[in-house]
Short mmCIF file of N, CA and C in Angstrom, two decimals:
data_model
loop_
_atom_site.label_atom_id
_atom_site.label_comp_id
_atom_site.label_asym_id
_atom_site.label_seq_id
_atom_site.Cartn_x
_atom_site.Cartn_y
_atom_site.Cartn_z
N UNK A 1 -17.63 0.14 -167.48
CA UNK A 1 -18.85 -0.63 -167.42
C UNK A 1 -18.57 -2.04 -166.89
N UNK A 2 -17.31 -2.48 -167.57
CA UNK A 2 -16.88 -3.72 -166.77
C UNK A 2 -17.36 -4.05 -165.24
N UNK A 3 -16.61 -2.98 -164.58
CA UNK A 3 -16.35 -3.25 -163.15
C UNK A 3 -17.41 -3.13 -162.41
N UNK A 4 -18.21 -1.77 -163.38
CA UNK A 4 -19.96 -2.03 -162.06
C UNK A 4 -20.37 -3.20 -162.60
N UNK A 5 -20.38 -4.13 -163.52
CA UNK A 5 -21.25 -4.89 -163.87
C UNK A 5 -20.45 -6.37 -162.58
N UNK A 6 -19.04 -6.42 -163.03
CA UNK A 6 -18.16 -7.15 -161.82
C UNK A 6 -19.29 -7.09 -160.48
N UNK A 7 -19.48 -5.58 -160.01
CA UNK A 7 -19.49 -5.74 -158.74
C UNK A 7 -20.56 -5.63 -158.38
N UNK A 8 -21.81 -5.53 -159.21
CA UNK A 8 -23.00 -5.95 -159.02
C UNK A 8 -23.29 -7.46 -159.45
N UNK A 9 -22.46 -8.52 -159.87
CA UNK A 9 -22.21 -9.67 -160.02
C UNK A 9 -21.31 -10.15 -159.11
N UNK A 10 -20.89 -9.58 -158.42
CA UNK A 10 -20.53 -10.35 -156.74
C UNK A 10 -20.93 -9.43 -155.44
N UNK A 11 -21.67 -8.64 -155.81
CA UNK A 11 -22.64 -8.21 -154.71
C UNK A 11 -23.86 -9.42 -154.49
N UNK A 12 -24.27 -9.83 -155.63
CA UNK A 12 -25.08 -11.12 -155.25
C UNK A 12 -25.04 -12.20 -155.20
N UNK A 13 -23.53 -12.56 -155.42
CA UNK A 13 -23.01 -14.06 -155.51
C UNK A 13 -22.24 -14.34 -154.64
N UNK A 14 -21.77 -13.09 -153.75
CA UNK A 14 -21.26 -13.52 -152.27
C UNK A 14 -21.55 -13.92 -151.37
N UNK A 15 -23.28 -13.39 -151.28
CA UNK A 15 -23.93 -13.77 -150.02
C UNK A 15 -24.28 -15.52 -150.46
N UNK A 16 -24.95 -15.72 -151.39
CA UNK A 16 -24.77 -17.11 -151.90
C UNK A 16 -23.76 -18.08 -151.80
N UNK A 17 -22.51 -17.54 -151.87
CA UNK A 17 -21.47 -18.28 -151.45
C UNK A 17 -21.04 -18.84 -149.94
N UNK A 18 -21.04 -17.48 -149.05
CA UNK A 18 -21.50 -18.12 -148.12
C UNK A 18 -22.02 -18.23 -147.24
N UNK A 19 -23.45 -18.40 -147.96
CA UNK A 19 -24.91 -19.56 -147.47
C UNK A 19 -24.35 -20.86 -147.49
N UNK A 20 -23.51 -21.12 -148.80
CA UNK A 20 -23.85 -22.27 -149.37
C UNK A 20 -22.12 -22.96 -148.19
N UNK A 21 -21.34 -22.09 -147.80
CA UNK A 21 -20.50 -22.79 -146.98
C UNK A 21 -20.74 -23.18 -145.55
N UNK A 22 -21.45 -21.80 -145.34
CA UNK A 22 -21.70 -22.10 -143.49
C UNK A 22 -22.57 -23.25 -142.89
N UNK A 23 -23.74 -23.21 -144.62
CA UNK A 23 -24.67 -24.31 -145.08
C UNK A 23 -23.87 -25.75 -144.43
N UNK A 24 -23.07 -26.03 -145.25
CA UNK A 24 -22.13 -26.69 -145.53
C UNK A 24 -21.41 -27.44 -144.24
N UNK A 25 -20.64 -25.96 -143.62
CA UNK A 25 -20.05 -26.43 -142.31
C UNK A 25 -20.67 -27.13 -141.07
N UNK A 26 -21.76 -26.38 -141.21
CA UNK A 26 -22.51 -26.38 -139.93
C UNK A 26 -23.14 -27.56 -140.19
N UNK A 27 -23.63 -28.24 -141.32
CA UNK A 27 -24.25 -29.93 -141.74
C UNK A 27 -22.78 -30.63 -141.37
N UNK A 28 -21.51 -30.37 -141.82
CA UNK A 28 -20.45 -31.44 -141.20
C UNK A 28 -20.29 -31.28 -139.86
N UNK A 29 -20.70 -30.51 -139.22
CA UNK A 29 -19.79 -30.26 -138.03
C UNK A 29 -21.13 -30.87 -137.13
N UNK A 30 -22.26 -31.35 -137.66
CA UNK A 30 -23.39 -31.73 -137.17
C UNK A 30 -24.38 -30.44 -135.98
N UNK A 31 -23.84 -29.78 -135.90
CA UNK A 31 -24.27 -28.54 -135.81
C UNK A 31 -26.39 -28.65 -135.96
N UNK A 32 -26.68 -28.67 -137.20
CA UNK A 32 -27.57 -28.65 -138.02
C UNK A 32 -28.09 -30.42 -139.22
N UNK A 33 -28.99 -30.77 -138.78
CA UNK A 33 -29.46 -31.87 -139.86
C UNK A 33 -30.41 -31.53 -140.37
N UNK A 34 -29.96 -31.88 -142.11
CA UNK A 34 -30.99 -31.80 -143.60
C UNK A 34 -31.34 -32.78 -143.42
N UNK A 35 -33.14 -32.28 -142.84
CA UNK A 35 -34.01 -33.75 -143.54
C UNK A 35 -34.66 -33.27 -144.96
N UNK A 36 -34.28 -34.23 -145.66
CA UNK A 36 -35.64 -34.04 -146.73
C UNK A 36 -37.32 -33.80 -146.74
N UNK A 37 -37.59 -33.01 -146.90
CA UNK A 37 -39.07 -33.17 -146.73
C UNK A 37 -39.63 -34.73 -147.89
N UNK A 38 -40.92 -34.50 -147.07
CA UNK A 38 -41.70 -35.69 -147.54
C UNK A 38 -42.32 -35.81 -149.07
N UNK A 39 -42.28 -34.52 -149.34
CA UNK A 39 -42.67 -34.03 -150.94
C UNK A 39 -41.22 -33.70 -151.39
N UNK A 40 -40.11 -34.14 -151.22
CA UNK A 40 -38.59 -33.76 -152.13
C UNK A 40 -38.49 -34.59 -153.45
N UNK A 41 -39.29 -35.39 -153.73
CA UNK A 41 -39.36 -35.76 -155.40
C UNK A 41 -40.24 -34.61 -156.39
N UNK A 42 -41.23 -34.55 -155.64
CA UNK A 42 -41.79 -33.13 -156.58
C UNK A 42 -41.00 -31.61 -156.59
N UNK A 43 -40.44 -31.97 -155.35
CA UNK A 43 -39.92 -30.03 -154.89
C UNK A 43 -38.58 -30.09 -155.75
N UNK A 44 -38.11 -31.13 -155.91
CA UNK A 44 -36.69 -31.94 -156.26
C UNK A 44 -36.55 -31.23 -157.53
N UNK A 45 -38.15 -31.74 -158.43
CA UNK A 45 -38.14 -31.97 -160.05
C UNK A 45 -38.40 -30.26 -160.18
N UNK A 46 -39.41 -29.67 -159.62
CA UNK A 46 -39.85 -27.96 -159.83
C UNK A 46 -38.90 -27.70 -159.66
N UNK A 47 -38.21 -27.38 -158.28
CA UNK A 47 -36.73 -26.76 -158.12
C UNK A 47 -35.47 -27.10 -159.42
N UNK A 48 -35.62 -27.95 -159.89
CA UNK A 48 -34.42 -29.04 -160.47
C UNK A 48 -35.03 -27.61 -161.98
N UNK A 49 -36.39 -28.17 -162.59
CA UNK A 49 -37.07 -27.22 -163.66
C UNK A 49 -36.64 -25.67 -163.96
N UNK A 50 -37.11 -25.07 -162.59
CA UNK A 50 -37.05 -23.20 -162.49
C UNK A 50 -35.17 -23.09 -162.54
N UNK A 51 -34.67 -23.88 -162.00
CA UNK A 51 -33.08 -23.47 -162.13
C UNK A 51 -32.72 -23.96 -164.11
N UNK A 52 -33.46 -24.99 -164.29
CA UNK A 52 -33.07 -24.78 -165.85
C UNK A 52 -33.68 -23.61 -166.66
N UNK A 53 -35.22 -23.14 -166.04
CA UNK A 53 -35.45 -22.16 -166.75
C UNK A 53 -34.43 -20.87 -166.63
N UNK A 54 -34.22 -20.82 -165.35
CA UNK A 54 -33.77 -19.26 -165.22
C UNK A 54 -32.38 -19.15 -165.34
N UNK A 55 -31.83 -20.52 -165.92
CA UNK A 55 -30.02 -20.60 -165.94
C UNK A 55 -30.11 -20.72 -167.49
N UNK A 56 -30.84 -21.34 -168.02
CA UNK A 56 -30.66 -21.15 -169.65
C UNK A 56 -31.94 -21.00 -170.54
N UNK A 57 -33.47 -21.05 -170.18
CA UNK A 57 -34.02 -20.82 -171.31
C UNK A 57 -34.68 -19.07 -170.67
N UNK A 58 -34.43 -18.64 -169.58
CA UNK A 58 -34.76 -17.36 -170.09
C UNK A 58 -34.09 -16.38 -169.98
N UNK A 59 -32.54 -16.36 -169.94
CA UNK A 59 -31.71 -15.52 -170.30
C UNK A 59 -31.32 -15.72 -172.11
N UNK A 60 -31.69 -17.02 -172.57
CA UNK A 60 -31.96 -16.77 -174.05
C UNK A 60 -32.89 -16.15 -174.49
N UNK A 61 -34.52 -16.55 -173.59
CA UNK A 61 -35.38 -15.59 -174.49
C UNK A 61 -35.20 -14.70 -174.26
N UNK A 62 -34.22 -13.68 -173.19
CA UNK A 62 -34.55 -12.37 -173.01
C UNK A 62 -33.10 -11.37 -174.02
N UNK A 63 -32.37 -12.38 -174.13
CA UNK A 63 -30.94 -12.01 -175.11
C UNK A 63 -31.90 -11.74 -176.84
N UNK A 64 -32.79 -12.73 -176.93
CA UNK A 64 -33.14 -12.68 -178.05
C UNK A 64 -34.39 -11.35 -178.07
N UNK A 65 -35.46 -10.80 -176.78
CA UNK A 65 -36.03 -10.19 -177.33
C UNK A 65 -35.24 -8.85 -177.46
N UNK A 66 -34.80 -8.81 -176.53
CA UNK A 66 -33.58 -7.91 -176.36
C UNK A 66 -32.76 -7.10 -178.09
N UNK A 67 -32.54 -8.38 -178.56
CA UNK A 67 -32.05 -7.95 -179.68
C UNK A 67 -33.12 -8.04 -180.70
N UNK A 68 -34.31 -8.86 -180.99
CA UNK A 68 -35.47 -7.78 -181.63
C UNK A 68 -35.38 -6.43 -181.54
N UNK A 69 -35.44 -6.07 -180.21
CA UNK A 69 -35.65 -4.85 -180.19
C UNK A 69 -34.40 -3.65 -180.47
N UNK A 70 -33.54 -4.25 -180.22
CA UNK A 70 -32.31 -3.11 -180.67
C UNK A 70 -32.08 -3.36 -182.40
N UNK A 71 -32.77 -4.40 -182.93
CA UNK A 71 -32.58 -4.30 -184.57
C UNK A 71 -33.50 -2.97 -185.09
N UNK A 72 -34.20 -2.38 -184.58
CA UNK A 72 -35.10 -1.42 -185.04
C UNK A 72 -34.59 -0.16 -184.91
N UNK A 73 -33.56 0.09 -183.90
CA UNK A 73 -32.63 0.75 -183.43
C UNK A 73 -31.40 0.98 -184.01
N UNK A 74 -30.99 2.16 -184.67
CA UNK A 74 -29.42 1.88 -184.89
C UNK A 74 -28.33 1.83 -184.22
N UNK A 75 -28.79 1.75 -182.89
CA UNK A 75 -27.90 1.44 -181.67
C UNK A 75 -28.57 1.62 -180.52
N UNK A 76 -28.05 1.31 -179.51
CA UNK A 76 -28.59 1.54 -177.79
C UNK A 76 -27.81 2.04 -176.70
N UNK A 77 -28.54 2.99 -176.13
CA UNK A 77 -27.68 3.61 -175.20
C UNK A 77 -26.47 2.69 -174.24
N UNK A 78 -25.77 3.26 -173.47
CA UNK A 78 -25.35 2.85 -173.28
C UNK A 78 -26.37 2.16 -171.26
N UNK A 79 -26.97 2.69 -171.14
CA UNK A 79 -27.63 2.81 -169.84
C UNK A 79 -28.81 1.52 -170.09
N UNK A 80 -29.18 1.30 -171.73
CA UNK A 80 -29.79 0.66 -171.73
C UNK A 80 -29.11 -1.38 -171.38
N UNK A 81 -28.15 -0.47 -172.26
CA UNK A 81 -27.09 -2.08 -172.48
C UNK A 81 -26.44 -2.30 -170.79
N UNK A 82 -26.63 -1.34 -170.00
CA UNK A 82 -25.99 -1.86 -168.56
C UNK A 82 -27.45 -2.56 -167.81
N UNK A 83 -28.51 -2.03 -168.17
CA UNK A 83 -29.57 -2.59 -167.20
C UNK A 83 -30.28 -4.52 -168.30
N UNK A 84 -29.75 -4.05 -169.13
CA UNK A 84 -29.83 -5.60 -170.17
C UNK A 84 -28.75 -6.46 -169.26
N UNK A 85 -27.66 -6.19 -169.15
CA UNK A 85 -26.51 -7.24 -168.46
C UNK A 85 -26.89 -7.26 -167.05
N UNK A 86 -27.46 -6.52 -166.19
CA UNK A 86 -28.03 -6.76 -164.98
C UNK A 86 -29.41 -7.14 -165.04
N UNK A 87 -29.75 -7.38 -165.95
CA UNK A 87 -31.15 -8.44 -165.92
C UNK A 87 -30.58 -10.04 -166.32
N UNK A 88 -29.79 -9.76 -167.08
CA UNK A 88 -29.40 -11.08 -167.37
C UNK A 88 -28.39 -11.85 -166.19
N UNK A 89 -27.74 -11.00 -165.64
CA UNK A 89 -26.77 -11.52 -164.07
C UNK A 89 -28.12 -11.97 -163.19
N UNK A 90 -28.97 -10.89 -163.01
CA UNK A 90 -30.28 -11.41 -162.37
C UNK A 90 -30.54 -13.05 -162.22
N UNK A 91 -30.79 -13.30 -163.82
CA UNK A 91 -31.35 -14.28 -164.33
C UNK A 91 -30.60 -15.96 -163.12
N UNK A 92 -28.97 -15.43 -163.72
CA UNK A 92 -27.90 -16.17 -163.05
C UNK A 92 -28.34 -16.41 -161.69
N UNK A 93 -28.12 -15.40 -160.97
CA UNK A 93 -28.46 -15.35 -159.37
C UNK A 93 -29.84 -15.82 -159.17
N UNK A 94 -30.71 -15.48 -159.49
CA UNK A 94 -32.31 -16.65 -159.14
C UNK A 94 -31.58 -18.23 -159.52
N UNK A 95 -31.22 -18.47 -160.24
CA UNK A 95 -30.90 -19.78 -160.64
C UNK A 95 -29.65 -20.27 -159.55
N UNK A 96 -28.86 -19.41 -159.07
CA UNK A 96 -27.55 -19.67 -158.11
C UNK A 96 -28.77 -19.85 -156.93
N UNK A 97 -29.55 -18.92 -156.71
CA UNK A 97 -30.54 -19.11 -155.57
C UNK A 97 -31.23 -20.63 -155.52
N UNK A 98 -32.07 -20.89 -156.30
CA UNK A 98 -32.64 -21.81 -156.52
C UNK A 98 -32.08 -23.09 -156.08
N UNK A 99 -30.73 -23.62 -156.52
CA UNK A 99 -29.49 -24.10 -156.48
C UNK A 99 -29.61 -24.31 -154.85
N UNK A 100 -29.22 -23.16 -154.59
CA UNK A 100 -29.18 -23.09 -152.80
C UNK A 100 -30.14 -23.91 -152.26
N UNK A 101 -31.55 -23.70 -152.50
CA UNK A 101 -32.91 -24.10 -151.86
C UNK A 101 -32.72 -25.44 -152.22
N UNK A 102 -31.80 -26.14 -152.95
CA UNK A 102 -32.50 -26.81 -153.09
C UNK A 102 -31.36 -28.12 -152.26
N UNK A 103 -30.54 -27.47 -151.95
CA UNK A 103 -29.32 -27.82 -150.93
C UNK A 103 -29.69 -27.75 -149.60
N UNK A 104 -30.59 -26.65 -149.16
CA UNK A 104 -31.46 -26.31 -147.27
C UNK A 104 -31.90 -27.68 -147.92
N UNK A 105 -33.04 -27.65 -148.55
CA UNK A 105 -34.13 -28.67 -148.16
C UNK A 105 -33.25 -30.34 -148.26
N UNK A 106 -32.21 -30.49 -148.89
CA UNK A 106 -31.96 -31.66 -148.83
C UNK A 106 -32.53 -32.72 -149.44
N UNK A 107 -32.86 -32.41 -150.77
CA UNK A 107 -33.05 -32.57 -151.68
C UNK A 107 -32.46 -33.63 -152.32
N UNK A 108 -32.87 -35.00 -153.18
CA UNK A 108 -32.52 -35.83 -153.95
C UNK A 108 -31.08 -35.21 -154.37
N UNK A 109 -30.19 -36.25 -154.27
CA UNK A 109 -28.96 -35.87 -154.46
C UNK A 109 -28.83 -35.46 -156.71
N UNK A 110 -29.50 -36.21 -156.91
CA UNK A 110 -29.80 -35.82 -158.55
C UNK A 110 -30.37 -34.64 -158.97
N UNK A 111 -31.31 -33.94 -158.01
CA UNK A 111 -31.74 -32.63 -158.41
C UNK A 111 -30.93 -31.54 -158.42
N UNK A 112 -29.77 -31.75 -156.45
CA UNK A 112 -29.35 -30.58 -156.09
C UNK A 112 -28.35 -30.98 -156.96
N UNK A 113 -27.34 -31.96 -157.61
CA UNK A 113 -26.37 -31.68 -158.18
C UNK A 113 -26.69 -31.16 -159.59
N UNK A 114 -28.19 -31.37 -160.02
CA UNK A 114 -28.21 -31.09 -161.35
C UNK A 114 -28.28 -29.39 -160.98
N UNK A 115 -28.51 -29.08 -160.12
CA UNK A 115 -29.34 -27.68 -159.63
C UNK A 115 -27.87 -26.29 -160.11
N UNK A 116 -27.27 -27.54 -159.84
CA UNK A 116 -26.40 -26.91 -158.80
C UNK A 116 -24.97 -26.82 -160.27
N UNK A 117 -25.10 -27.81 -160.69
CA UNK A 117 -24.44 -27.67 -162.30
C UNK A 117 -24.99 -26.70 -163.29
N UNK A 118 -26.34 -26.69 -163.13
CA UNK A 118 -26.78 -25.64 -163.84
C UNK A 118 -26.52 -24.14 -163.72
N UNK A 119 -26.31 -23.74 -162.49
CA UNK A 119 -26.02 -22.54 -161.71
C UNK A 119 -25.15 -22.11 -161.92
N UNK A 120 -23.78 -23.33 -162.01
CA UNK A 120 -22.22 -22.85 -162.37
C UNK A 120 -21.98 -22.77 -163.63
N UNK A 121 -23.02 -23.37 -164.55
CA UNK A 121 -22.90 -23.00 -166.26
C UNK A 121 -23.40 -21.67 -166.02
N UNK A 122 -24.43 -21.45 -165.46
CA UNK A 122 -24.83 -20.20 -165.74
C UNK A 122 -23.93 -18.43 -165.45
N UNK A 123 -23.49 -19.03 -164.53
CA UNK A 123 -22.57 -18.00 -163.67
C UNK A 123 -20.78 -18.09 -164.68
N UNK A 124 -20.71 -18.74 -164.78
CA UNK A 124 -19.36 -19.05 -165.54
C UNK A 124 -19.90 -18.33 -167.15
N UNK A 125 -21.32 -18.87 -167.56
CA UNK A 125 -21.02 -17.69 -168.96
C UNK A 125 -21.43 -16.48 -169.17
N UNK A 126 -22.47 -15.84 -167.60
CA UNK A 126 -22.49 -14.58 -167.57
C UNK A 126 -21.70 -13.60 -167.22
N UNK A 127 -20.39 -14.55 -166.60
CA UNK A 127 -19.52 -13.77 -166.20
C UNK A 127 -19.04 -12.15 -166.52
N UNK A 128 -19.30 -11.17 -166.94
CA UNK A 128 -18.95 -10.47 -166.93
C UNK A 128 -17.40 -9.65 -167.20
N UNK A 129 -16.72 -10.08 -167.93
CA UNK A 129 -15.65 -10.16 -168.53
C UNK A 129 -15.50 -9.05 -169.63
N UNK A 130 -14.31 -8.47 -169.64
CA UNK A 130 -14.11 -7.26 -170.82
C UNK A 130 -14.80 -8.17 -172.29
N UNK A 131 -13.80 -9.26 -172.68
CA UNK A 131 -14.21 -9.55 -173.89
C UNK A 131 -15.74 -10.10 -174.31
N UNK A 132 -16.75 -10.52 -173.50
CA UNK A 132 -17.80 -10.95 -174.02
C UNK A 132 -18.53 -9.76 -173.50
N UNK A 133 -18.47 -8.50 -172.88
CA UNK A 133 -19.05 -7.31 -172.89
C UNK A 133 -18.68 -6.47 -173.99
N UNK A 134 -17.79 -6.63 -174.32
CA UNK A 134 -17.03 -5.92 -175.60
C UNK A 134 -18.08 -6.93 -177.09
N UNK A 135 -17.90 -8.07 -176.79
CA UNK A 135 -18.64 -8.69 -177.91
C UNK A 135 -20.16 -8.26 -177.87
N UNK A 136 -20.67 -8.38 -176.84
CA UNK A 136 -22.02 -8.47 -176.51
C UNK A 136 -22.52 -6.86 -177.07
N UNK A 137 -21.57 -6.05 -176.68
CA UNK A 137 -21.49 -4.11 -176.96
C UNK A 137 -21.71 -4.35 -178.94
N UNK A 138 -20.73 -5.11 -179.38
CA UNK A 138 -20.47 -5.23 -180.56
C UNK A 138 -21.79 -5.80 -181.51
N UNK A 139 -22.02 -6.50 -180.82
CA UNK A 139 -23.71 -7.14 -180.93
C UNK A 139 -24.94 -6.25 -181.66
N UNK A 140 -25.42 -5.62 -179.98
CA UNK A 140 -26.10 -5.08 -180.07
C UNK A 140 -26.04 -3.42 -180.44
N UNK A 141 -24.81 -3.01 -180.80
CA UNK A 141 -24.55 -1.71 -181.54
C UNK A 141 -24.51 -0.48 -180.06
N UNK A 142 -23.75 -1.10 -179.36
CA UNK A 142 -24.01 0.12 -177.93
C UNK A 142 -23.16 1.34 -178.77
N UNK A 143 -24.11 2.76 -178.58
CA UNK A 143 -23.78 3.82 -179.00
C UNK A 143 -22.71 4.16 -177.44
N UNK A 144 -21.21 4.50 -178.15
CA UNK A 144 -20.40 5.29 -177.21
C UNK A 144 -20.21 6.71 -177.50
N UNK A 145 -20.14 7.13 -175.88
CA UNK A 145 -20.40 8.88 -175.84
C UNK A 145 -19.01 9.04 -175.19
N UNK A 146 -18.75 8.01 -174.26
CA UNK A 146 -17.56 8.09 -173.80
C UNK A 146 -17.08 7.23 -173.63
N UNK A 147 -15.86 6.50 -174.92
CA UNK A 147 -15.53 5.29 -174.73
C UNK A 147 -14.67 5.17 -173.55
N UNK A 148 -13.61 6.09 -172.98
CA UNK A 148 -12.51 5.73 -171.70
C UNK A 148 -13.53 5.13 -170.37
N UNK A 149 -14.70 6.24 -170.90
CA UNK A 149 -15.55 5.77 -169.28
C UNK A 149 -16.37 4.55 -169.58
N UNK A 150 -16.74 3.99 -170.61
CA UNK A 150 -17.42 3.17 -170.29
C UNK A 150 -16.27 1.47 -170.47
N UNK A 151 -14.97 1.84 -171.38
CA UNK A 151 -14.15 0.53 -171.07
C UNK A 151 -13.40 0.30 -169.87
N UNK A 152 -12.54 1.77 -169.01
CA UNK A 152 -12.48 1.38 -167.43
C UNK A 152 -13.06 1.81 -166.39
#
């Protein structure tokens, strides 16, 4: 379970990566100039907002309804607990996205770095890792049918 979850967590964080270099190169190499638009204090603060929502308050509310609902349950499949961790990587990647947009538009240097800090908290604790899938499994009571297949 690890590794599809790995590689559906850098199936969408690659192309992001590099956006965010060629982004990058092609602004040093003058290639390409970021103007700010004329509305980048409002687009700044919304953009700056939706990356806090979708990097930390709604991968909490959805961890929490999430586990409402598996308390009623004496456990959860295991199919259920893989499409829970790919909603929540989701969550990450809109917010890594967001991040991005808000780097094209050229954006108040306070938004995109806040944007953009938020993105790498987010991505750094969804990471996908044996031990906080193993915790997270431990959590929410994932019923195993086949533990070899679902730990490699």
């Amino acid at each position: 379970m690890s590794k599809k979850l790995k590689l559906f967590y850098f199936e969408l964080l690659v192309p992001l990566i590099l956006g965010f270099a060629v982004l990058d190169w092609t602004s040093a190499h003058k290639f390409i100039e970021l103007i700010p638009p004329k509305f980048s204090e409002t687009a700044g603060s919304l953009l700056f907002i939706l990356c806090g929502a979708f990097s930390i308050a709604f991968p909490i509310s959805y961890r929490s309804l999430f586990a409402y609902k598996s308390e009623s349950h004496s456990g959860i499949s295991q199919k259920e607990f893989l499409k829970f961790e790919q909603t929540l990587i989701g969550f990450t990647m809109v917010a890594t996205f967001i991040a991005f947009l808000t780097y094209i538009f050229g954006l108040p240097r306070f938004y995109t770095a806040g944007a953009i800090l938020l993105s790498l908290c987010a991505l750094y604790y969804f990471f996908p890792s044996r031990l906080r899938i193993a915790f997270d499994q431990k959590i929410y009571k994932t019923i195993f049918i086949n533990a070899r297949k679902i730990l490699f």
